[in-house]
């Protein structure tokens, strides 16, 4: 059956209709970002704050509560609320900045992404708004009192929801056409008492006119009691229709200089004018002429106890005689179409609970799309119509990336915690999204590789705070996985996409070889590599006292990268023989890396430790000595990721590759014997390339599947649990550096202190471990069996172990026999209240002992990988 949403997808990517023109592209936090920081010292958190955000017209993007915009973010729609008790309008989500939180920045709100379709034809989100005054000060003060050894103080801990005195605000969007959007707010009063609520849908234009002094200023005006005209040169005319009898409140999206800088305002009406009018009663704060660049559609509702009310709006490029006549019907049809679209996306034999888990995970990815605008050269130099930035800025953050120009819709890790892309996060987002929208996933993978993003030297930008940092090179892995999913859905592979990304990835692979292999020995330092504080030292900084870390993870990621490039080149060579030489190149490079991992330089020392059966980093000291850092962490399991399987038919169809590798096997048997038996085919007619032969893999799995070390009830921990009572300690230059197993929030400020790799469970690497086991099983078949858990005397195939690990990870979110979800952290209300228990948060990482969700609460990018398990 050709489903309606699939038709819209086909029209979008055939360039027949621009269904993605409108979407959930507003960020949840523009304040505190690098883009909006024009300070001389680069202190982004203090330059724009939550308090100043309501008064400051942003330069690079817009934020809002449950907001949408067009794909150039010219016109924005968002929701504001006021319970009559707060000191400010609720226009944006509140959270602590990096210095306020005892574990770094953190949003302190409760909201959920419930549904979304690839073309955003139907979207639903839930925001929980207290009826009592929002506890802003209490959240700041209590977290300030707490140490890093204590948990964070959350909104639920304030007790503000204990007596059900709150509103459930459901925000719903439906598209009737590309430029015809239906907006519905349904608000439930969960209290036993009637409650008043001010509901203010807001429409505004992003301020593009203040920076160059040349862009024409758009206008919004009232053309009737229920109708607005919105007009701009770039956007043309739009009409907003509001049901009922609202009050239109007009102001301008201009900075309130008087409040922020004690200087004259450029406009009589400023960004926070609606707030000032409603909260402070300042009637001069809104424009009596009923025109401006920002407007609120103001409803005041008394909502009876346990009852609800609804607000209807419609935004269209056409004038409509009866805008609400077919409104309810359109919503019902779009919701039905969303259900039809997802019906065949669920895993076979899925329970209703698992379907809900998958559906909300995909919804979260789709809601986390964001308009991302950042021209580094213009940002460094400043704007023509404004004073020049401080001189220090010219050599400040990201100044080596002056070529970087972004004006795109990008999948974000979390639109509050991380409202900027991160290179390796984005790769995982694409893998998770591919089953529902492979074309958008392909578009995103192309994005970081285009000339506006990738550095001329071949480096991919890491993340906004430091483009020069290095994230793990997982782009090739993601590209091939997305290619396969796309091929499965459409029946034919998009070789043009695969060839395009392969050519660009060649530049990036070369950058890694030239920049991160200091001795040219195929052992890679890598540095940070995304695992913030997993090591003995801060890997974003030089080793104390000099020297280099030869990283097991850096080298293993590069071995994986080489194999991923080999895999892509094999696929391309089957259709174009010219790529067979590239397959040979990457096969050979992989073998050299494998040899270096096992045997480096004159010392003949490798990263593998035979006694422990584990991979460790090596510290190369300035005097030439080596020392093995015997810290058991995920770093030592990452060599398992370097594995690919290909069919015997492909092997036979590539005679040049086969001939070269057979010759290489005779010339360098020392290298070949270190890795899997790639020349032999298994009972499944498969060939295997991997860093591990069966013996080493079993030794690694003995550690990984040991409940006293890595194996948790909810997945694989990031550091061995043995360090809980016996922390790892290393003396260097008279200082003691230690690592303790810390299952929850970080107890160290290393790398900002807002995430922790010293114990918790992280979804992306758990996903890769499961994926690796399945690849190994393709080759070794059911005959290869491993004890699981270690010491249990029960043996399973690698595929069965992968499934059992997946089940443990699903147990983070699925209800246990007590009807509770581990990720909810034991909060009774979250687990048992009918208005909380089925709304799931996809956290950044999880407590290694009890599964409680931690870190960014809406990391529905890589944590959405659970949908694939």
Tab-separated table of C-alpha atoms in Angstrom, residues 379-614:
chain	number	residue	atom	x	y	z
A	379	UNK	CA	31.316	35.874	13.409
A	380	UNK	CA	35.012	36.605	13.945
A	381	UNK	CA	34.950	39.965	12.173
A	382	UNK	CA	31.593	41.215	13.441
A	383	UNK	CA	28.711	42.828	11.563
A	384	UNK	CA	28.747	46.007	9.507
A	385	UNK	CA	25.995	47.726	11.468
A	386	UNK	CA	27.465	46.965	14.897
A	387	UNK	CA	30.712	47.818	16.757
A	388	UNK	CA	33.702	45.627	15.955
A	389	UNK	CA	34.351	42.699	18.336
A	390	UNK	CA	37.305	42.815	20.720
A	391	UNK	CA	40.721	42.328	19.129
A	392	UNK	CA	41.301	39.070	21.044
A	393	UNK	CA	38.458	37.520	19.077
A	394	UNK	CA	40.492	37.401	15.853
A	395	UNK	CA	42.604	34.592	17.323
A	396	UNK	CA	39.919	33.130	19.531
A	397	UNK	CA	37.738	30.056	19.316
A	398	UNK	CA	37.527	28.377	15.875
A	399	UNK	CA	39.618	31.034	14.118
A	400	UNK	CA	41.320	28.268	12.096
A	401	UNK	CA	37.891	27.496	10.591
A	402	UNK	CA	37.138	30.799	8.856
A	403	UNK	CA	35.937	28.854	5.798
A	404	UNK	CA	33.080	27.319	7.820
A	405	UNK	CA	29.612	28.454	6.689
A	406	UNK	CA	26.469	26.677	7.865
A	407	UNK	CA	22.930	27.601	6.925
A	408	UNK	CA	21.260	24.230	7.231
A	409	UNK	CA	18.806	21.986	9.028
A	410	UNK	CA	20.876	19.624	11.171
A	411	UNK	CA	20.089	16.724	13.494
A	412	UNK	CA	21.147	17.851	16.969
A	413	UNK	CA	22.134	15.694	19.942
A	414	UNK	CA	19.788	17.646	22.248
A	415	UNK	CA	18.323	21.066	21.403
A	416	UNK	CA	18.797	22.336	24.955
A	417	UNK	CA	21.925	20.603	26.256
A	418	UNK	CA	23.780	20.400	22.929
A	419	UNK	CA	22.108	22.818	20.487
A	420	UNK	CA	24.928	22.335	18.007
A	421	UNK	CA	26.031	19.339	15.948
A	422	UNK	CA	28.782	16.979	17.036
A	423	UNK	CA	30.473	14.963	14.302
A	424	UNK	CA	30.206	11.499	15.798
A	425	UNK	CA	26.796	12.107	17.362
A	426	UNK	CA	25.457	13.033	13.938
A	427	UNK	CA	26.711	9.778	12.426
A	428	UNK	CA	24.767	7.768	15.014
A	429	UNK	CA	21.671	9.955	14.490
A	430	UNK	CA	21.758	9.023	10.821
A	431	UNK	CA	21.998	5.311	11.581
A	432	UNK	CA	19.023	5.536	13.945
A	433	UNK	CA	16.955	7.660	11.537
A	434	UNK	CA	17.680	5.634	8.383
A	435	UNK	CA	14.772	3.143	8.743
A	436	UNK	CA	12.225	5.998	8.652
A	437	UNK	CA	13.948	8.587	6.406
A	438	UNK	CA	17.104	7.290	4.698
A	439	UNK	CA	17.228	10.254	2.303
A	440	UNK	CA	17.504	12.779	5.117
A	441	UNK	CA	20.121	10.569	6.768
A	442	UNK	CA	22.140	10.600	3.536
A	443	UNK	CA	21.755	14.369	3.296
A	444	UNK	CA	23.120	14.776	6.829
A	445	UNK	CA	26.114	12.550	6.125
A	446	UNK	CA	26.928	14.627	3.059
A	447	UNK	CA	26.644	17.798	5.116
A	448	UNK	CA	29.793	17.498	7.239
A	449	UNK	CA	31.754	16.422	4.162
A	450	UNK	CA	30.873	19.390	1.968
A	451	UNK	CA	33.322	22.233	1.413
A	452	UNK	CA	31.480	24.591	3.746
A	453	UNK	CA	32.093	22.268	6.710
A	454	UNK	CA	35.127	19.983	6.190
A	455	UNK	CA	38.440	21.768	6.688
A	456	UNK	CA	40.667	22.161	3.607
A	457	UNK	CA	43.125	19.842	5.377
A	458	UNK	CA	40.452	17.111	5.574
A	459	UNK	CA	39.414	17.361	9.222
A	460	UNK	CA	35.727	17.160	10.082
A	461	UNK	CA	34.526	19.878	12.495
A	462	UNK	CA	34.029	18.254	15.897
A	463	UNK	CA	31.524	20.528	17.674
A	464	UNK	CA	30.889	24.241	18.105
A	465	UNK	CA	32.988	24.767	21.242
A	466	UNK	CA	36.104	23.509	19.463
A	467	UNK	CA	35.889	22.453	15.817
A	468	UNK	CA	39.536	21.338	16.036
A	469	UNK	CA	38.907	18.600	18.590
A	470	UNK	CA	38.760	15.053	17.225
A	471	UNK	CA	35.638	12.898	17.412
A	472	UNK	CA	35.874	9.179	16.609
A	473	UNK	CA	35.910	8.606	12.830
A	474	UNK	CA	32.545	6.864	12.461
A	475	UNK	CA	31.312	8.668	9.350
A	476	UNK	CA	32.288	5.864	6.962
A	477	UNK	CA	30.567	3.295	9.173
A	478	UNK	CA	27.388	5.384	9.222
A	479	UNK	CA	27.514	6.008	5.475
A	480	UNK	CA	27.694	2.311	4.673
A	481	UNK	CA	24.984	1.384	7.161
A	482	UNK	CA	22.642	4.073	5.824
A	483	UNK	CA	23.426	2.914	2.274
A	484	UNK	CA	22.390	-0.645	3.156
A	485	UNK	CA	19.158	0.443	4.863
A	486	UNK	CA	18.305	2.671	1.910
A	487	UNK	CA	19.029	-0.213	-0.474
A	488	UNK	CA	16.799	-2.552	1.504
A	489	UNK	CA	13.906	-0.062	1.524
A	490	UNK	CA	14.157	0.926	-2.157
A	491	UNK	CA	15.482	-2.270	-3.701
A	492	UNK	CA	18.522	-0.622	-5.300
A	493	UNK	CA	21.592	0.927	-3.742
A	494	UNK	CA	22.368	4.626	-4.118
A	495	UNK	CA	25.845	4.200	-5.566
A	496	UNK	CA	26.069	7.904	-6.381
A	497	UNK	CA	25.727	8.716	-2.675
A	498	UNK	CA	28.227	6.042	-1.692
A	499	UNK	CA	30.767	7.206	-4.265
A	500	UNK	CA	30.329	10.848	-3.269
A	501	UNK	CA	30.922	10.267	0.451
A	502	UNK	CA	33.770	7.862	-0.263
A	503	UNK	CA	35.668	10.484	-2.272
A	504	UNK	CA	35.271	13.033	0.524
A	505	UNK	CA	36.144	10.537	3.237
A	506	UNK	CA	39.450	9.896	1.468
A	507	UNK	CA	40.418	13.451	2.457
A	508	UNK	CA	39.432	12.844	6.057
A	509	UNK	CA	41.214	9.486	6.268
A	510	UNK	CA	44.375	11.147	4.965
A	511	UNK	CA	44.054	13.879	7.609
A	512	UNK	CA	43.946	11.235	10.343
A	513	UNK	CA	47.015	9.482	8.967
A	514	UNK	CA	48.959	12.744	8.652
A	515	UNK	CA	47.857	14.467	11.865
A	516	UNK	CA	47.216	11.785	14.469
A	517	UNK	CA	50.049	9.326	13.806
A	518	UNK	CA	52.953	11.336	15.198
A	519	UNK	CA	55.629	8.702	14.545
A	520	UNK	CA	54.255	7.335	11.270
A	521	UNK	CA	53.930	3.912	12.925
A	522	UNK	CA	50.184	3.407	12.330
A	523	UNK	CA	49.485	3.929	16.031
A	524	UNK	CA	47.166	6.866	16.630
A	525	UNK	CA	47.033	9.309	19.515
A	526	UNK	CA	43.634	10.747	18.620
A	527	UNK	CA	43.298	12.814	21.793
A	528	UNK	CA	39.826	13.537	23.151
A	529	UNK	CA	37.925	11.158	20.841
A	530	UNK	CA	34.595	11.906	22.462
A	531	UNK	CA	35.139	9.892	25.640
A	532	UNK	CA	35.395	12.973	27.842
A	533	UNK	CA	37.033	11.718	31.041
A	534	UNK	CA	37.573	8.004	30.433
A	535	UNK	CA	41.340	8.123	30.704
A	536	UNK	CA	43.920	8.688	33.391
A	537	UNK	CA	44.718	12.104	31.871
A	538	UNK	CA	42.643	14.742	30.106
A	539	UNK	CA	43.093	13.560	26.549
A	540	UNK	CA	42.257	16.980	25.094
A	541	UNK	CA	45.476	18.310	26.629
A	542	UNK	CA	49.125	17.241	26.387
A	543	UNK	CA	50.263	14.488	28.721
A	544	UNK	CA	51.590	16.029	31.960
A	545	UNK	CA	55.359	16.292	31.715
A	546	UNK	CA	55.378	15.602	27.971
A	547	UNK	CA	55.199	12.395	25.990
A	548	UNK	CA	52.362	10.834	24.014
A	549	UNK	CA	49.517	8.455	24.619
A	550	UNK	CA	49.403	5.677	22.059
A	551	UNK	CA	45.668	5.114	22.305
A	552	UNK	CA	44.039	1.718	21.982
A	553	UNK	CA	40.813	3.441	21.014
A	554	UNK	CA	42.400	5.886	18.551
A	555	UNK	CA	44.232	3.075	16.792
A	556	UNK	CA	41.211	0.773	16.861
A	557	UNK	CA	38.928	3.482	15.482
A	558	UNK	CA	41.385	3.882	12.609
A	559	UNK	CA	41.482	0.138	12.019
A	560	UNK	CA	37.676	0.245	11.912
A	561	UNK	CA	37.819	3.267	9.587
A	562	UNK	CA	40.137	1.403	7.205
A	563	UNK	CA	37.793	-1.598	7.177
A	564	UNK	CA	34.736	0.607	6.610
A	565	UNK	CA	36.504	2.217	3.653
A	566	UNK	CA	37.458	-1.254	2.418
A	567	UNK	CA	33.822	-2.297	2.681
A	568	UNK	CA	32.641	0.746	0.709
A	569	UNK	CA	35.326	0.318	-1.936
A	570	UNK	CA	34.365	-3.364	-2.370
A	571	UNK	CA	30.738	-2.345	-2.915
A	572	UNK	CA	31.796	0.279	-5.458
A	573	UNK	CA	34.308	-2.050	-7.139
A	574	UNK	CA	31.566	-4.588	-7.836
A	575	UNK	CA	30.051	-1.941	-10.123
A	576	UNK	CA	33.181	-0.066	-11.173
A	577	UNK	CA	36.519	-1.985	-11.350
A	578	UNK	CA	38.479	1.243	-10.816
A	579	UNK	CA	37.644	1.039	-7.110
A	580	UNK	CA	39.374	-2.311	-6.721
A	581	UNK	CA	42.705	-0.500	-6.284
A	582	UNK	CA	41.162	1.478	-3.425
A	583	UNK	CA	40.008	-1.769	-1.832
A	584	UNK	CA	43.583	-3.028	-2.021
A	585	UNK	CA	44.871	0.203	-0.464
A	586	UNK	CA	42.530	0.020	2.530
A	587	UNK	CA	42.990	-3.711	3.046
A	588	UNK	CA	46.738	-3.192	3.188
A	589	UNK	CA	46.453	-0.149	5.461
A	590	UNK	CA	44.290	-2.138	7.832
A	591	UNK	CA	46.885	-4.917	7.995
A	592	UNK	CA	49.640	-2.438	8.812
A	593	UNK	CA	47.546	-0.929	11.608
A	594	UNK	CA	46.851	-4.425	12.948
A	595	UNK	CA	50.568	-5.128	12.941
A	596	UNK	CA	51.364	-1.911	14.782
A	597	UNK	CA	48.785	-2.584	17.484
A	598	UNK	CA	50.605	-5.815	18.202
A	599	UNK	CA	54.210	-4.798	17.753
A	600	UNK	CA	55.600	-1.263	17.845
A	601	UNK	CA	59.118	-0.137	17.120
A	602	UNK	CA	62.338	-1.407	18.618
A	603	UNK	CA	60.668	-2.280	21.929
A	604	UNK	CA	58.387	-4.873	20.255
A	605	UNK	CA	55.632	-3.856	22.602
A	606	UNK	CA	51.993	-3.768	21.597
A	607	UNK	CA	48.678	-2.530	22.906
A	608	UNK	CA	47.554	-6.107	23.617
A	609	UNK	CA	48.436	-7.563	27.008
A	610	UNK	CA	48.621	-11.364	26.917
A	611	UNK	CA	48.561	-11.748	30.668
A	612	UNK	CA	45.391	-9.716	31.202
A	613	UNK	CA	43.803	-10.551	27.871
A	614	UNK	CA	43.006	-6.895	27.230
